[in-house]
PDB file of C-alpha atoms in Angstrom:
ATOM      1  CA  MET A 364      52.802 146.281 -55.844  1.00  0.00           C
ATOM      2  CA  THR A 365      50.068 147.800 -53.855  1.00  0.00           C
ATOM      3  CA  LEU A 366      48.779 151.317 -54.280  1.00  0.00           C
ATOM      4  CA  ILE A 367      50.315 152.371 -50.950  1.00  0.00           C
ATOM      5  CA  GLU A 368      53.777 151.083 -51.982  1.00  0.00           C
ATOM      6  CA  LEU A 369      53.472 152.914 -55.302  1.00  0.00           C
ATOM      7  CA  ILE A 370      52.525 156.188 -53.578  1.00  0.00           C
ATOM      8  CA  ILE A 371      55.417 155.838 -51.096  1.00  0.00           C
ATOM      9  CA  GLY A 372      57.868 155.113 -53.954  1.00  0.00           C
ATOM     10  CA  ILE A 373      56.757 158.138 -55.947  1.00  0.00           C
ATOM     11  CA  SER A 374      56.972 160.343 -52.843  1.00  0.00           C
ATOM     12  CA  MET A 375      60.534 159.171 -52.113  1.00  0.00           C
ATOM     13  CA  LEU A 376      61.508 159.685 -55.747  1.00  0.00           C
ATOM     14  CA  SER A 377      60.200 163.274 -55.702  1.00  0.00           C
ATOM     15  CA  VAL A 378      62.130 163.983 -52.487  1.00  0.00           C
ATOM     16  CA  ILE A 379      65.336 162.882 -54.237  1.00  0.00           C
ATOM     17  CA  THR A 380      64.767 164.446 -57.684  1.00  0.00           C
ATOM     18  CA  ALA A 381      63.574 167.880 -56.528  1.00  0.00           C
ATOM     19  CA  PRO A 382      66.978 168.976 -55.087  1.00  0.00           C
ATOM     20  CA  LEU A 383      68.845 167.419 -58.016  1.00  0.00           C
ATOM     21  CA  THR A 384      66.676 169.320 -60.505  1.00  0.00           C
ATOM     22  CA  SER A 385      67.152 172.537 -58.550  1.00  0.00           C
ATOM     23  CA  ALA A 386      70.943 172.040 -58.531  1.00  0.00           C
ATOM     24  CA  ALA A 387      71.008 171.398 -62.269  1.00  0.00           C
ATOM     25  CA  ILE A 388      69.018 174.576 -62.930  1.00  0.00           C
ATOM     26  CA  MET A 389      71.362 176.647 -60.734  1.00  0.00           C
ATOM     27  CA  PHE A 390      74.403 175.165 -62.464  1.00  0.00           C
ATOM     28  CA  ALA A 391      73.016 176.094 -65.880  1.00  0.00           C
ATOM     29  CA  GLN A 392      72.147 179.632 -64.763  1.00  0.00           C
ATOM     30  CA  HIS A 393      75.519 180.384 -63.163  1.00  0.00           C
ATOM     31  CA  GLY A 394      77.715 178.651 -65.728  1.00  0.00           C
ATOM     32  CA  ALA A 395      77.476 181.705 -67.989  1.00  0.00           C
ATOM     33  CA  ASP A 396      78.554 183.958 -65.093  1.00  0.00           C
ATOM     34  CA  VAL A 397      81.696 181.891 -64.613  1.00  0.00           C
ATOM     35  CA  ASP A 398      82.489 182.097 -68.332  1.00  0.00           C
ATOM     36  CA  LYS A 399      82.151 185.893 -68.200  1.00  0.00           C
ATOM     37  CA  ARG A 400      84.401 186.152 -65.147  1.00  0.00           C
ATOM     38  CA  LEU A 401      87.046 183.970 -66.779  1.00  0.00           C
ATOM     39  CA  SER A 402      86.895 186.046 -69.953  1.00  0.00           C
ATOM     40  CA  ASP A 403      87.348 189.279 -67.983  1.00  0.00           C
ATOM     41  CA  ASP A 404      90.165 187.715 -65.957  1.00  0.00           C
ATOM     42  CA  GLY A 405      92.105 186.856 -69.115  1.00  0.00           C
ATOM     43  CA  SER A 406      91.574 190.337 -70.530  1.00  0.00           C
ATOM     44  CA  ILE A 407      92.674 192.041 -67.323  1.00  0.00           C
ATOM     45  CA  ARG A 408      95.810 189.880 -67.055  1.00  0.00           C
ATOM     46  CA  ALA A 409      96.795 190.777 -70.620  1.00  0.00           C
ATOM     47  CA  VAL A 410      96.292 194.505 -69.977  1.00  0.00           C
ATOM     48  CA  SER A 411      98.358 194.243 -66.802  1.00  0.00           C
ATOM     49  CA  ALA A 412     101.287 192.473 -68.438  1.00  0.00           C
ATOM     50  CA  LEU A 413     101.560 194.628 -71.559  1.00  0.00           C
ATOM     51  CA  PHE A 414     100.581 198.040 -70.193  1.00  0.00           C
ATOM     52  CA  ILE A 415     102.866 197.908 -67.162  1.00  0.00           C
ATOM     53  CA  THR A 416     105.797 196.846 -69.346  1.00  0.00           C
ATOM     54  CA  ASP A 417     105.179 199.758 -71.737  1.00  0.00           C
ATOM     55  CA  ALA A 418     104.757 202.227 -68.864  1.00  0.00           C
ATOM     56  CA  GLN A 419     107.951 201.053 -67.151  1.00  0.00           C
ATOM     57  CA  THR A 420     109.905 201.580 -70.361  1.00  0.00           C
ATOM     58  CA  ALA A 421     108.321 204.881 -71.463  1.00  0.00           C
ATOM     59  CA  GLN A 422     110.548 207.950 -71.533  1.00  0.00           C
ATOM     60  CA  SER A 423     107.545 210.051 -72.603  1.00  0.00           C
ATOM     61  CA  ALA A 424     103.908 209.588 -73.482  1.00  0.00           C
ATOM     62  CA  THR A 425     101.333 211.298 -75.670  1.00  0.00           C
ATOM     63  CA  LEU A 426      97.659 211.211 -74.705  1.00  0.00           C
ATOM     64  CA  SER A 427      95.021 211.356 -77.478  1.00  0.00           C
ATOM     65  CA  ASP A 428      97.755 210.749 -80.031  1.00  0.00           C
ATOM     66  CA  SER A 429      96.574 211.452 -83.582  1.00  0.00           C
ATOM     67  CA  HIS A 430      99.930 210.190 -84.910  1.00  0.00           C
ATOM     68  CA  GLY A 431      99.931 206.842 -83.081  1.00  0.00           C
ATOM     69  CA  CYS A 432     101.762 203.803 -84.297  1.00  0.00           C
ATOM     70  CA  GLY A 433     100.303 202.045 -87.326  1.00  0.00           C
ATOM     71  CA  SER A 434      96.820 203.595 -87.532  1.00  0.00           C
ATOM     72  CA  SER A 435      95.068 206.620 -88.930  1.00  0.00           C
ATOM     73  CA  THR A 436      92.742 206.781 -85.903  1.00  0.00           C
ATOM     74  CA  THR A 437      93.610 208.558 -82.658  1.00  0.00           C
ATOM     75  CA  ALA A 438      95.302 206.441 -80.002  1.00  0.00           C
ATOM     76  CA  ILE A 439      94.208 206.723 -76.374  1.00  0.00           C
ATOM     77  CA  ALA A 440      97.912 207.034 -75.579  1.00  0.00           C
ATOM     78  CA  THR A 441     101.305 206.340 -77.081  1.00  0.00           C
ATOM     79  CA  MET A 442     104.397 205.599 -75.007  1.00  0.00           C
ATOM     80  CA  HIS A 443     107.798 206.423 -76.483  1.00  0.00           C
ATOM     81  CA  TRP A 444     111.326 205.195 -75.674  1.00  0.00           C
ATOM     82  CA  ASN A 445     114.734 204.682 -77.274  1.00  0.00           C
ATOM     83  CA  ASP A 446     116.703 201.459 -77.219  1.00  0.00           C
ATOM     84  CA  ALA A 447     120.256 201.554 -78.538  1.00  0.00           C
ATOM     85  CA  GLY A 448     119.431 204.628 -80.623  1.00  0.00           C
ATOM     86  CA  THR A 449     116.268 203.177 -82.178  1.00  0.00           C
ATOM     87  CA  PRO A 450     113.012 204.963 -81.301  1.00  0.00           C
ATOM     88  CA  TYR A 451     110.184 202.660 -80.235  1.00  0.00           C
ATOM     89  CA  SER A 452     106.561 203.347 -79.414  1.00  0.00           C
ATOM     90  CA  ALA A 453     103.522 201.455 -78.200  1.00  0.00           C
ATOM     91  CA  SER A 454     100.133 202.941 -79.033  1.00  0.00           C
ATOM     92  CA  TRP A 455      96.961 201.873 -77.221  1.00  0.00           C
ATOM     93  CA  TYR A 456      93.635 202.094 -79.094  1.00  0.00           C
ATOM     94  CA  SER A 457      89.981 201.407 -78.388  1.00  0.00           C
ATOM     95  CA  GLU A 458      88.444 199.985 -81.558  1.00  0.00           C
ATOM     96  CA  THR A 459      85.816 197.565 -82.789  1.00  0.00           C
ATOM     97  CA  VAL A 460      87.311 194.218 -83.765  1.00  0.00           C
ATOM     98  CA  ASP A 461      85.087 191.342 -84.968  1.00  0.00           C
ATOM     99  CA  GLY A 462      81.976 193.167 -83.768  1.00  0.00           C
ATOM    100  CA  SER A 463      83.111 193.875 -80.203  1.00  0.00           C
ATOM    101  CA  LEU A 464      84.970 196.754 -78.573  1.00  0.00           C
ATOM    102  CA  ALA A 465      88.593 195.873 -77.915  1.00  0.00           C
ATOM    103  CA  LEU A 466      91.710 197.391 -76.432  1.00  0.00           C
ATOM    104  CA  VAL A 467      94.419 197.126 -79.090  1.00  0.00           C
ATOM    105  CA  ARG A 468      98.176 197.668 -78.795  1.00  0.00           C
ATOM    106  CA  ARG A 469     100.335 198.546 -81.789  1.00  0.00           C
ATOM    107  CA  ARG A 470     104.125 198.589 -81.406  1.00  0.00           C
ATOM    108  CA  CYS A 471     106.481 200.441 -83.768  1.00  0.00           C
ATOM    109  CA  ALA A 472     110.225 200.540 -84.292  1.00  0.00           C
ATOM    110  CA  GLY A 473     110.858 203.936 -85.831  1.00  0.00           C
ATOM    111  CA  THR A 474     107.859 204.413 -88.123  1.00  0.00           C
ATOM    112  CA  ALA A 475     107.384 200.726 -89.000  1.00  0.00           C
ATOM    113  CA  MET A 476     104.744 198.731 -87.152  1.00  0.00           C
ATOM    114  CA  VAL A 477     106.356 195.597 -85.715  1.00  0.00           C
ATOM    115  CA  GLY A 478     103.506 194.291 -83.589  1.00  0.00           C
ATOM    116  CA  TYR A 479      99.714 194.265 -83.324  1.00  0.00           C
ATOM    117  CA  GLN A 480      97.827 192.731 -80.415  1.00  0.00           C
ATOM    118  CA  ARG A 481      94.177 192.605 -79.537  1.00  0.00           C
ATOM    119  CA  VAL A 482      94.764 192.850 -75.810  1.00  0.00           C
ATOM    120  CA  ALA A 483      91.297 192.741 -74.248  1.00  0.00           C
ATOM    121  CA  GLU A 484      87.582 192.993 -74.811  1.00  0.00           C
ATOM    122  CA  ILE A 485      86.332 196.128 -73.062  1.00  0.00           C
ATOM    123  CA  ALA A 486      83.017 197.776 -72.206  1.00  0.00           C
ATOM    124  CA  SER A 487      84.262 201.297 -73.015  1.00  0.00           C
ATOM    125  CA  ALA A 488      87.494 203.108 -73.789  1.00  0.00           C
ATOM    126  CA  PRO A 489      89.780 203.214 -70.735  1.00  0.00           C
ATOM    127  CA  SER A 490      91.414 206.388 -69.474  1.00  0.00           C
ATOM    128  CA  ILE A 491      95.180 206.787 -69.298  1.00  0.00           C
ATOM    129  CA  SER A 492      97.030 209.406 -67.269  1.00  0.00           C
ATOM    130  CA  CYS A 493     100.645 210.342 -66.541  1.00  0.00           C
ATOM    131  CA  SER A 494     102.272 211.571 -63.363  1.00  0.00           C
ATOM    132  CA  PRO A 495     103.749 214.126 -62.879  1.00  0.00           C
ATOM    133  CA  SER A 496     103.587 214.868 -66.634  1.00  0.00           C
ATOM    134  CA  CYS A 497     103.547 212.935 -69.886  1.00  0.00           C
ATOM    135  CA  ALA A 498     106.710 214.699 -71.081  1.00  0.00           C
ATOM    136  CA  SER A 499     108.714 212.868 -68.418  1.00  0.00           C
ATOM    137  CA  PRO A 500     106.455 210.465 -66.524  1.00  0.00           C
ATOM    138  CA  THR A 501     107.439 208.640 -63.363  1.00  0.00           C
ATOM    139  CA  SER A 502     104.213 206.637 -63.623  1.00  0.00           C
ATOM    140  CA  ILE A 503     101.466 205.960 -66.148  1.00  0.00           C
ATOM    141  CA  THR A 504      98.035 204.653 -65.114  1.00  0.00           C
ATOM    142  CA  ILE A 505      95.243 202.959 -67.046  1.00  0.00           C
ATOM    143  CA  VAL A 506      91.704 202.651 -65.628  1.00  0.00           C
ATOM    144  CA  GLY A 507      88.916 200.809 -67.416  1.00  0.00           C
ATOM    145  CA  THR A 508      86.180 198.208 -67.518  1.00  0.00           C
ATOM    146  CA  ALA A 509      86.435 194.808 -69.171  1.00  0.00           C
ATOM    147  CA  ALA A 510      83.632 193.579 -71.439  1.00  0.00           C
ATOM    148  CA  ASN A 511      81.692 191.869 -68.640  1.00  0.00           C
ATOM    149  CA  THR A 512      81.880 194.738 -66.093  1.00  0.00           C
ATOM    150  CA  ALA A 513      85.038 193.792 -64.172  1.00  0.00           C
ATOM    151  CA  THR A 514      87.042 196.966 -63.542  1.00  0.00           C
ATOM    152  CA  PHE A 515      90.811 197.329 -63.690  1.00  0.00           C
ATOM    153  CA  SER A 516      93.388 199.929 -62.721  1.00  0.00           C
ATOM    154  CA  PHE A 517      97.114 199.481 -63.260  1.00  0.00           C
ATOM    155  CA  THR A 518     100.039 201.832 -62.736  1.00  0.00           C
ATOM    156  CA  GLY A 519     103.443 201.265 -64.272  1.00  0.00           C
ATOM    157  CA  TYR A 520     106.379 203.057 -62.656  1.00  0.00           C
ATOM    158  CA  ARG A 521     109.316 204.130 -64.833  1.00  0.00           C
ATOM    159  CA  ARG A 522     112.350 201.907 -64.403  1.00  0.00           C
ATOM    160  CA  SER A 523     115.439 203.708 -63.215  1.00  0.00           C
ATOM    161  CA  SER A 524     118.122 203.849 -65.894  1.00  0.00           C
TER     162      SER A 524
END
């Protein structure tokens, strides 16, 4: 090989490797963003499914419930309903689980806890409101932010009996 051939070969190689290196760097930088978006998506889907179901069933709700289902801490909200004469409730809490802030749902039949779910990782405690009142709501809304800054807002409308 001559020196000119070697210089031309190295030049062509740099023209090919520069964009490939740039693409690899971009992929590495944005891969974490995709993971965060997927994590938030899963959290938001879980909140949607469980919260809307509870809100559709609720005959009443209690905000800032110090007597929530299965915990000595104050629930953000507790939704109450009766099914075949048995009182049920679902209490929603913001608490630290495994070192991160989480939205937790506890479900009770009477006074016995029958279910515990870590629903979503969140950035801060969501707000819950009732319309027109929590004593007899026609809708219940939750508004919050998932752990990686994706926001959510869901409203469950009471099912007609």
